[in-house]
CSV table of C-alpha atoms and ligand atoms in Angstrom, one decimal:
chain,number,residue,atom,x,y,z
A,1,UNK,CA,33.7,16.5,7.2
A,2,UNK,CA,31.3,17.6,10.0
A,3,UNK,CA,30.6,14.0,10.9
A,4,UNK,CA,34.3,13.1,11.0
A,5,UNK,CA,34.9,16.2,13.0
A,6,UNK,CA,32.2,15.3,15.5
A,7,UNK,CA,33.3,11.8,15.9
A,8,UNK,CA,36.7,13.0,16.8
A,9,UNK,CA,35.1,15.3,19.3
A,10,UNK,CA,33.1,12.5,20.9
A,11,UNK,CA,36.2,10.5,21.6
A,12,UNK,CA,38.1,13.6,22.8
A,13,UNK,CA,35.4,15.9,24.1
A,14,UNK,CA,37.9,18.0,26.1
A,15,UNK,CA,39.6,19.0,22.9
A,16,UNK,CA,36.5,20.5,21.4
A,17,UNK,CA,36.3,23.7,23.5
A,18,UNK,CA,37.9,25.7,20.7
A,19,UNK,CA,35.2,24.9,18.1
A,20,UNK,CA,33.8,27.9,16.3
A,21,UNK,CA,30.1,28.7,16.1
A,22,UNK,CA,30.0,27.3,12.5
A,23,UNK,CA,30.1,23.8,14.0
A,24,UNK,CA,27.9,24.3,17.0
A,25,UNK,CA,24.6,23.6,15.2
A,26,UNK,CA,25.4,20.3,13.4
A,27,UNK,CA,27.5,19.2,16.3
A,28,UNK,CA,24.8,19.9,18.9
A,29,UNK,CA,22.3,18.0,16.8
A,30,UNK,CA,24.7,15.0,16.4
A,31,UNK,CA,25.5,15.0,20.1
A,32,UNK,CA,21.8,15.2,21.0
A,33,UNK,CA,21.1,12.2,18.7
A,34,UNK,CA,23.8,10.3,20.4
A,35,UNK,CA,22.5,11.1,23.8
A,36,UNK,CA,19.0,9.9,22.9
A,37,UNK,CA,18.6,6.5,24.4
A,38,UNK,CA,16.9,4.1,22.1
A,39,UNK,CA,13.9,2.4,23.7
A,40,UNK,CA,11.9,-0.1,21.7
A,41,UNK,CA,8.3,-0.3,22.8
A,42,UNK,CA,5.0,0.1,21.0
A,43,UNK,CA,1.7,-1.6,21.9
A,44,UNK,CA,-0.9,-0.1,19.6
A,45,UNK,CA,-1.5,2.1,16.6
A,46,UNK,CA,-2.4,5.4,18.4
A,47,UNK,CA,-0.3,6.1,21.5
A,48,UNK,CA,2.1,9.1,21.1
A,49,UNK,CA,4.7,8.2,18.5
A,50,UNK,CA,8.2,9.1,19.5
A,51,UNK,CA,10.5,7.0,17.3
A,52,UNK,CA,9.8,5.6,13.8
A,53,UNK,CA,11.4,4.1,10.8
A,54,UNK,CA,10.5,5.7,7.4
A,55,UNK,CA,11.3,3.8,4.3
A,56,UNK,CA,13.4,4.8,1.2
A,57,UNK,CA,12.7,4.4,-2.5
A,58,UNK,CA,16.3,3.9,-3.6
A,59,UNK,CA,16.8,1.2,-6.3
A,60,UNK,CA,13.2,-0.1,-6.0
A,61,UNK,CA,12.2,-2.6,-8.6
A,62,UNK,CA,9.0,-3.9,-10.2
A,63,UNK,CA,9.5,-7.5,-9.3
A,64,UNK,CA,9.5,-10.2,-12.0
A,65,UNK,CA,6.5,-12.6,-12.2
A,66,UNK,CA,6.2,-15.2,-9.5
A,67,UNK,CA,3.2,-17.1,-8.2
A,68,UNK,CA,2.1,-14.9,-5.3
A,69,UNK,CA,2.7,-11.7,-7.1
A,70,UNK,CA,0.8,-12.7,-10.2
A,71,UNK,CA,-2.3,-13.2,-8.1
A,72,UNK,CA,-1.9,-9.9,-6.5
A,73,UNK,CA,-1.1,-7.5,-9.3
A,74,UNK,CA,-4.5,-6.3,-10.6
A,75,UNK,CA,-5.5,-7.8,-13.9
A,76,UNK,CA,-5.6,-4.4,-15.6
A,77,UNK,CA,-2.5,-3.1,-14.0
A,78,UNK,CA,0.1,-1.3,-16.1
A,79,UNK,CA,2.7,-3.3,-14.2
A,80,UNK,CA,1.8,-6.6,-15.8
A,81,UNK,CA,4.4,-8.0,-18.1
A,82,UNK,CA,7.2,-5.7,-17.0
A,83,UNK,CA,9.9,-5.9,-14.3
A,84,UNK,CA,13.2,-4.3,-13.3
A,85,UNK,CA,14.3,-1.0,-11.8
A,86,UNK,CA,11.7,1.7,-11.5
A,87,UNK,CA,12.4,4.9,-13.5
A,88,UNK,CA,15.0,7.1,-11.9
A,89,UNK,CA,12.9,10.3,-11.9
A,90,UNK,CA,10.1,8.4,-10.1
A,91,UNK,CA,12.6,7.1,-7.5
A,92,UNK,CA,14.0,10.6,-7.0
A,93,UNK,CA,10.5,12.1,-6.6
A,94,UNK,CA,9.5,9.4,-4.1
A,95,UNK,CA,12.6,9.9,-2.1
A,96,UNK,CA,12.1,13.6,-2.0
A,97,UNK,CA,8.6,13.0,-0.5
A,98,UNK,CA,9.8,10.4,1.9
A,99,UNK,CA,12.6,12.7,3.1
A,100,UNK,CA,10.1,15.5,3.5
A,101,UNK,CA,7.8,13.3,5.5
A,102,UNK,CA,10.7,12.3,7.7
A,103,UNK,CA,11.5,16.0,8.3
A,104,UNK,CA,7.9,16.8,9.1
A,105,UNK,CA,7.9,14.0,11.8
A,106,UNK,CA,11.3,15.2,13.1
A,107,UNK,CA,9.9,18.8,13.3
A,108,UNK,CA,7.3,17.3,15.7
A,109,UNK,CA,10.0,15.9,17.9
A,110,UNK,CA,9.7,12.3,16.6
A,111,UNK,CA,13.0,10.5,16.0
A,112,UNK,CA,13.3,9.1,12.5
A,113,UNK,CA,15.5,6.3,11.3
A,114,UNK,CA,16.0,5.1,7.7
A,115,UNK,CA,16.7,1.6,6.3
A,116,UNK,CA,19.8,0.7,4.3
A,117,UNK,CA,18.7,0.0,0.7
A,118,UNK,CA,20.4,-2.9,-1.1
A,119,UNK,CA,21.0,-3.6,-4.8
A,120,UNK,CA,17.4,-4.7,-5.5
A,121,UNK,CA,18.0,-5.3,-9.2
A,122,UNK,CA,19.8,-8.6,-8.6
A,123,UNK,CA,18.8,-12.3,-8.8
A,124,UNK,CA,18.2,-14.0,-5.5
A,125,UNK,CA,17.8,-17.7,-4.8
A,126,UNK,CA,17.5,-20.4,-2.2
A,127,UNK,CA,17.8,-24.1,-2.9
A,128,UNK,CA,14.0,-24.0,-3.7
A,129,UNK,CA,13.7,-21.1,-6.1
A,130,UNK,CA,15.2,-18.2,-8.0
A,131,UNK,CA,13.8,-14.7,-8.4
A,132,UNK,CA,14.9,-12.3,-11.1
A,133,UNK,CA,14.7,-9.1,-8.9
A,134,UNK,CA,14.0,-8.0,-5.4
A,135,UNK,CA,11.4,-5.4,-4.4
A,136,UNK,CA,12.7,-2.4,-2.3
A,137,UNK,CA,12.5,-1.0,1.2
A,138,UNK,CA,9.9,1.7,1.0
A,139,UNK,CA,7.3,-0.1,3.2
A,140,UNK,CA,9.0,-1.2,6.5
A,141,UNK,CA,5.5,-1.9,7.9
A,142,UNK,CA,5.2,-5.0,5.7
A,143,UNK,CA,8.3,-6.5,7.2
A,144,UNK,CA,8.6,-5.4,10.8
A,145,UNK,CA,6.0,-6.0,13.5
A,146,UNK,CA,6.7,-4.2,16.8
A,147,UNK,CA,4.8,-5.7,19.8
A,148,UNK,CA,6.0,-4.2,23.1
A,149,UNK,CA,9.7,-4.5,23.3
A,150,UNK,CA,9.9,-6.9,20.4
A,151,UNK,CA,10.5,-6.2,16.8
A,152,UNK,CA,9.6,-9.3,14.8
A,153,UNK,CA,10.7,-9.9,11.2
A,154,UNK,CA,7.8,-11.4,9.3
A,155,UNK,CA,8.2,-14.5,7.1
A,156,UNK,CA,6.9,-12.5,4.1
A,157,UNK,CA,5.2,-14.4,1.3
A,158,UNK,CA,6.7,-13.3,-2.0
A,159,UNK,CA,10.0,-14.7,-3.1
A,160,UNK,CA,11.1,-11.2,-4.3
A,161,UNK,CA,10.8,-10.0,-0.7
A,162,UNK,CA,12.5,-12.9,1.1
A,163,UNK,CA,15.7,-11.0,1.8
A,164,UNK,CA,14.1,-7.6,2.4
A,165,UNK,CA,14.7,-7.9,6.2
A,166,UNK,CA,18.4,-7.3,5.5
A,167,UNK,CA,17.7,-3.6,4.8
A,168,UNK,CA,16.5,-3.3,8.4
A,169,UNK,CA,19.3,-5.3,10.1
A,170,UNK,CA,21.6,-2.3,10.6
A,171,UNK,CA,18.9,-0.6,12.6
A,172,UNK,CA,17.7,-3.7,14.5
A,173,UNK,CA,21.3,-4.5,15.5
A,174,UNK,CA,21.7,-0.9,16.7
A,175,UNK,CA,18.4,-1.0,18.7
A,176,UNK,CA,19.5,-4.4,20.2
A,177,UNK,CA,22.8,-2.9,21.3
A,178,UNK,CA,21.3,0.2,22.7
A,179,UNK,CA,18.3,-1.2,24.5
A,180,UNK,CA,19.2,-4.2,26.6
A,181,UNK,CA,15.6,-5.2,26.9
A,182,UNK,CA,14.8,-5.1,23.2
A,183,UNK,CA,13.8,-8.5,21.7
A,184,UNK,CA,14.9,-9.0,18.1
A,185,UNK,CA,13.0,-11.9,16.6
A,186,UNK,CA,12.7,-13.4,13.2
A,187,UNK,CA,9.8,-15.8,12.2
A,188,UNK,CA,10.8,-19.0,10.5
A,189,UNK,CA,11.9,-18.3,6.9
A,190,UNK,CA,9.5,-20.1,4.6
A,191,UNK,CA,10.6,-22.3,1.7
A,192,UNK,CA,8.1,-20.6,-0.7
A,193,UNK,CA,8.0,-23.6,-3.1
A,194,UNK,CA,5.1,-23.9,-5.6
A,195,UNK,CA,3.2,-25.8,-2.9
A,196,UNK,CA,2.6,-22.5,-1.1
A,197,UNK,CA,0.5,-21.1,-4.0
A,198,UNK,CA,-2.8,-22.2,-5.5
A,199,UNK,CA,-2.4,-22.9,-9.2
A,200,UNK,CA,-5.9,-21.6,-9.7
A,201,UNK,CA,-4.6,-18.1,-9.3
A,202,UNK,CA,-1.9,-18.4,-12.0
A,203,UNK,CA,-3.9,-16.6,-14.6
A,204,UNK,CA,-4.5,-13.0,-15.5
A,205,UNK,CA,-8.0,-13.8,-16.8
A,206,UNK,CA,-9.8,-14.8,-13.6
A,207,UNK,CA,-11.9,-11.7,-13.5
A,208,UNK,CA,-12.9,-9.6,-10.6
A,209,UNK,CA,-16.3,-11.4,-10.0
A,210,UNK,CA,-14.6,-14.7,-9.6
A,211,UNK,CA,-11.9,-13.2,-7.4
A,212,UNK,CA,-14.6,-11.7,-5.1
A,213,UNK,CA,-16.3,-15.1,-4.8
A,214,UNK,CA,-13.0,-16.8,-4.0
A,215,UNK,CA,-11.9,-14.2,-1.5
A,216,UNK,CA,-15.3,-14.2,0.2
A,217,UNK,CA,-15.0,-18.0,0.5
A,218,UNK,CA,-11.5,-17.5,1.9
A,219,UNK,CA,-10.0,-19.2,-1.1
A,220,UNK,CA,-6.8,-17.3,-1.3
A,221,UNK,CA,-3.6,-17.7,-3.4
A,222,UNK,CA,-1.5,-18.9,-0.4
A,223,UNK,CA,-2.1,-22.4,0.8
A,224,UNK,CA,-1.6,-23.8,4.3
A,225,UNK,CA,1.7,-25.5,3.3
A,226,UNK,CA,3.7,-23.6,5.9
A,227,UNK,CA,3.6,-20.5,8.2
A,228,UNK,CA,3.2,-17.3,6.1
A,229,UNK,CA,2.5,-13.8,7.2
A,230,UNK,CA,3.4,-10.2,6.3
A,231,UNK,CA,3.7,-7.8,9.3
A,232,UNK,CA,1.2,-5.3,7.6
A,233,UNK,CA,-1.6,-7.8,8.1
A,234,UNK,CA,-1.4,-7.3,11.8
A,235,UNK,CA,-3.0,-4.4,13.8
A,236,UNK,CA,-2.0,-3.9,17.4
A,237,UNK,CA,-4.7,-3.1,20.0
A,238,UNK,CA,-2.7,-3.6,23.3
A,239,UNK,CA,-3.4,-7.1,24.5
A,240,UNK,CA,-5.3,-8.0,21.3
A,241,UNK,CA,-3.7,-8.5,17.9
A,242,UNK,CA,-6.1,-8.4,14.9
A,243,UNK,CA,-4.8,-10.3,11.9
A,244,UNK,CA,-6.1,-10.4,8.3
A,245,UNK,CA,-6.3,-13.8,6.7
A,246,UNK,CA,-5.8,-13.2,2.9
A,247,UNK,CA,-3.2,-13.4,0.2
A,248,UNK,CA,-0.1,-12.6,2.3
A,249,UNK,CA,-1.1,-14.2,5.6
A,250,UNK,CA,-2.4,-17.7,6.0
A,251,UNK,CA,-4.1,-19.4,9.0
A,252,UNK,CA,-0.8,-21.2,9.9
A,253,UNK,CA,0.8,-17.7,10.0
A,254,UNK,CA,-1.9,-16.5,12.4
A,255,UNK,CA,-1.6,-19.6,14.5
A,256,UNK,CA,2.2,-19.1,14.7
A,257,UNK,CA,1.6,-15.5,15.9
A,258,UNK,CA,-0.8,-16.7,18.6
A,259,UNK,CA,1.8,-19.3,19.8
A,260,UNK,CA,4.6,-16.7,19.6
A,261,UNK,CA,2.7,-14.1,21.6
A,262,UNK,CA,1.1,-16.2,24.4
A,263,UNK,CA,0.3,-13.1,26.4
A,264,UNK,CA,-1.9,-11.8,23.7
A,265,UNK,CA,-5.3,-12.7,22.2
A,266,UNK,CA,-5.0,-13.1,18.5
A,267,UNK,CA,-8.1,-12.6,16.3
A,268,UNK,CA,-8.5,-13.6,12.7
A,269,UNK,CA,-10.4,-11.3,10.4
A,270,UNK,CA,-11.2,-11.2,6.7
A,271,UNK,CA,-12.8,-8.7,4.5
A,272,UNK,CA,-15.1,-9.9,1.7
A,273,UNK,CA,-15.3,-7.3,-1.0
A,274,UNK,CA,-11.5,-7.1,-1.5
A,275,UNK,CA,-10.5,-9.0,-4.7
A,276,UNK,CA,-6.8,-8.6,-3.7
A,277,UNK,CA,-6.7,-8.9,0.0
A,278,UNK,CA,-3.2,-8.1,1.1
A,279,UNK,CA,-2.3,-6.0,4.2
A,280,UNK,CA,-5.0,-4.8,6.5
A,281,UNK,CA,-4.0,-1.1,6.6
A,282,UNK,CA,-6.1,0.1,3.6
A,283,UNK,CA,-9.1,-1.7,5.0
A,284,UNK,CA,-9.3,-1.4,8.8
A,285,UNK,CA,-7.8,1.6,10.5
A,286,UNK,CA,-7.9,2.2,14.3
A,287,UNK,CA,-7.8,5.9,15.1
A,288,UNK,CA,-8.0,5.8,18.9
A,289,UNK,CA,-9.4,3.6,21.6
A,290,UNK,CA,-13.0,3.0,20.7
A,291,UNK,CA,-12.9,4.1,17.1
A,292,UNK,CA,-12.0,2.3,13.8
A,293,UNK,CA,-12.5,3.3,10.2
A,294,UNK,CA,-13.5,0.4,7.9
A,295,UNK,CA,-13.3,0.5,4.1
A,296,UNK,CA,-17.0,0.6,3.0
A,297,UNK,CA,-16.3,-1.8,0.1
A,298,UNK,CA,-14.6,-4.3,2.5
A,299,UNK,CA,-16.8,-4.4,5.6
A,300,UNK,CA,-15.9,-6.6,8.5
A,301,UNK,CA,-18.5,-9.5,8.5
A,302,UNK,CA,-21.2,-9.2,11.2
A,303,UNK,CA,-20.0,-12.3,13.1
A,304,UNK,CA,-16.5,-10.8,13.4
A,305,UNK,CA,-17.8,-7.6,15.0
A,306,UNK,CA,-18.8,-9.1,18.3
A,307,UNK,CA,-15.6,-8.3,20.2
A,308,UNK,CA,-15.8,-4.6,19.1
A,309,UNK,CA,-19.5,-4.3,19.7
A,310,UNK,CA,-19.4,-5.9,23.2
A,311,UNK,CA,-16.6,-3.5,24.3
A,312,UNK,CA,-18.3,-0.3,23.0
A,313,UNK,CA,-16.0,0.2,20.0
A,314,UNK,CA,-17.4,2.0,17.0
A,315,UNK,CA,-16.6,0.9,13.5
A,316,UNK,CA,-17.4,3.6,11.0
A,317,UNK,CA,-17.2,3.7,7.2
A,318,UNK,CA,-14.1,5.6,6.1
A,319,UNK,CA,-14.5,8.5,3.7
A,320,UNK,CA,-14.3,7.9,-0.1
A,321,UNK,CA,-10.9,8.2,-1.7
A,322,UNK,CA,-10.2,11.4,-3.6
A,323,UNK,CA,-8.9,9.5,-6.7
A,324,UNK,CA,-10.5,7.2,-9.2
A,325,UNK,CA,-7.3,5.2,-9.9
A,326,UNK,CA,-4.0,4.7,-8.2
A,327,UNK,CA,-0.9,6.4,-9.5
A,328,UNK,CA,1.1,4.7,-12.4
A,329,UNK,CA,2.9,1.4,-11.6
A,330,UNK,CA,1.2,1.1,-8.2
A,331,UNK,CA,0.3,-2.2,-6.5
A,332,UNK,CA,-2.2,-0.7,-4.2
A,333,UNK,CA,-5.7,0.5,-4.6
A,334,UNK,CA,-7.2,4.0,-4.3
A,335,UNK,CA,-8.0,3.0,-0.6
A,336,UNK,CA,-4.5,4.1,0.4
A,337,UNK,CA,-6.6,7.2,1.3
A,338,UNK,CA,-7.3,5.5,4.6
A,339,UNK,CA,-3.6,4.4,5.1
A,340,UNK,CA,-3.1,7.1,7.7
A,341,UNK,CA,-0.4,7.4,10.4
A,342,UNK,CA,-1.8,8.2,13.8
A,343,UNK,CA,0.7,10.3,15.8
A,344,UNK,CA,-1.4,10.4,19.0
A,345,UNK,CA,-5.1,10.2,19.8
A,346,UNK,CA,-5.6,13.8,18.7
A,347,UNK,CA,-3.2,14.0,15.7
A,348,UNK,CA,-3.2,12.1,12.4
A,349,UNK,CA,-1.1,12.3,9.2
A,350,UNK,CA,-3.2,12.1,6.0
A,351,UNK,CA,-2.0,12.2,2.4
A,352,UNK,CA,-2.3,15.8,1.2
A,353,UNK,CA,-4.6,15.0,-1.8
A,354,UNK,CA,-7.0,12.8,0.2
A,355,UNK,CA,-9.3,15.7,1.0
A,356,UNK,CA,-12.4,13.6,1.9
A,357,UNK,CA,-10.4,11.5,4.4
A,358,UNK,CA,-8.9,14.6,5.9
A,359,UNK,CA,-12.3,16.2,6.2
A,360,UNK,CA,-13.7,13.1,7.9
A,361,UNK,CA,-10.9,13.0,10.5
A,362,UNK,CA,-11.1,16.7,11.1
A,363,UNK,CA,-14.9,16.3,11.8
A,364,UNK,CA,-14.0,13.5,14.2
A,365,UNK,CA,-11.9,16.1,16.2
A,366,UNK,CA,-8.5,15.1,15.0
A,367,UNK,CA,-5.7,17.6,14.1
A,368,UNK,CA,-4.9,16.6,10.5
A,369,UNK,CA,-1.3,16.8,9.4
A,370,UNK,CA,-1.1,16.9,5.6
A,371,UNK,CA,1.7,14.9,4.0
A,372,UNK,CA,2.5,14.9,0.3
A,373,UNK,CA,3.1,11.2,-0.5
A,374,UNK,CA,1.0,10.2,-3.5
A,375,UNK,CA,4.0,10.1,-5.9
A,376,UNK,CA,5.6,7.6,-3.5
A,377,UNK,CA,2.6,5.2,-3.3
A,378,UNK,CA,3.9,3.0,-6.2
A,379,UNK,CA,6.9,2.0,-4.1
A,380,UNK,CA,4.9,0.2,-1.5
A,381,UNK,CA,2.0,2.1,-0.1
A,382,UNK,CA,0.9,5.1,2.0
A,383,UNK,CA,1.8,6.7,5.3
A,384,UNK,CA,1.2,3.7,7.5
A,385,UNK,CA,3.0,1.4,5.0
A,386,UNK,CA,6.1,3.5,4.7
A,387,UNK,CA,6.6,3.6,8.5
A,388,UNK,CA,7.3,1.1,11.3
A,389,UNK,CA,7.0,1.9,15.0
A,390,UNK,CA,10.0,1.8,17.2
A,391,UNK,CA,8.6,3.7,20.2
A,392,UNK,CA,5.2,4.9,21.2
A,393,UNK,CA,4.5,6.0,24.8
A,394,UNK,CA,2.1,3.9,26.8
A,395,UNK,CA,1.8,0.4,28.1
A,396,UNK,CA,0.0,-2.8,27.1
A,397,UNK,CA,-3.7,-2.3,27.9
A,398,UNK,CA,-6.7,-4.5,27.6
A,399,UNK,CA,-9.2,-2.6,25.4
A,400,UNK,CA,-11.5,-5.6,25.0
A,401,UNK,CA,-12.1,-6.9,28.6
A,402,UNK,CA,-15.4,-8.5,27.5
A,403,UNK,CA,-14.5,-11.4,25.3
B,501,LIG,N1,-4.3,-3.8,0.3
B,501,LIG,C1,-3.9,-2.5,-0.1
B,501,LIG,C2,-4.9,-1.8,-1.0
B,501,LIG,O1,-6.0,-1.8,-0.8
B,501,LIG,O2,-4.4,-1.3,-1.9
C-alpha cells in the first residue's frame, strides 16, 4: 500500500502535500532511494564500499551430481548422494542472517540491492546437457565481476549454475539504465560438454593425498577445452587482476580475461595445499594496499610472490578458523573464516564466531564489524561470497609499479 501510495506521489508530487506524518518515514526513504544515482565503479577489494549486492537463500538447492560438482564436493561430505531443495528451516534461517547483514550494511550508509531468486528446483538443459536442479543465488561474487565501470557475468563452470546470471539481470538492467557509462558484459557461455572435465576426477574414492598431488601439479578437473572462469577466482588490485587457476577457472579463462581487460595486467596464481581449489576468497584475502592474508595451508608458491615482494606488499598467514568442520550441507571449508568483506581500509566485516580471525584483524588495527552468517555458509559461502561490489570510491591505481 505504501509503495503504491508512493509511486502515485512520484508521478503527481504536487498532490502529496496533504500526506500525514504516518507516511513521511517510508515515503522519505523511498524518495531518497529514488534520488540516489546509481554509479557502477569498483577497482579493488578495499576502497570505501558504498553500494553492494547481497545474495538471497530462497529456493536454494543441493545440485544433482554432474562432472564438475562431483570433483568438488569433499569425499566425506554429507551432501554426497543427495540433491534437491534445501530444508525450509535452513533457508529461512539463512535469509534471516542475510537480511540482517544487509541491514547492518545499510546502517553504515551502504546501499544494498538483492537479486531476484528463480525456481531453482527445476531441470535445465541446453542442446549439450541436462541438469536436474539449479543452485541458488546466495553468492553473487561467484557470478559477477566488477572491474571499474564494468560488471561482467562469468562463464561459470558447473551446469547447475549456467543460468544463475538471470537472478542478477533485473539489477544489471537497472544499473545499465541508470548509469549511462556502465558496461554490462557477459563472457561467452560455455558448452560444458563432458570434454570440459577430466574423467580421472569422476570418483569419490580418489583420496585427499592423491588430490593434493594432482592440484599441486595443476591437474584440475576442468580441461582446456574452452574458456571457463568463475568470478570468485578473481581478485582486483587496481591495474592488476590476480586469478586463481583451479577447478572453476582454467588457463583459457584467464587468457580470456587478459584479452578482455587489455588495460590490466592479469596474473595467474595457484595454491598447492588445497585439495578442492575453487574460488580464491578463502585462500588469499587482500585487506588494504600492502597487506594480504594467505591461508597457511595453501601458501602462494615462492615463485609467484615476486610481484608482491618487489612492491613491498606483505603476505601474512591468516589466523586459524574457529571451527573444526564446516556447518552441515556446506560446500566450503572451515577457511570461510578468512572470507571477510572489507568496507574500507580501516573497517572489515568478520563472521561473528570467527574469533581468531577477528582478533588478528583487530591487532592489525582494523575496526572489526561482527556479522552472524555461519548458518548461511551452506548456501554458497561467507561474507565476501555473498556480496558483489557495485560501487566503491576510488580510482584505478597501480599498486605494483615494479613488474
Ligand atoms: N574454496 C573455498 C573454501 O575453502 O572453502
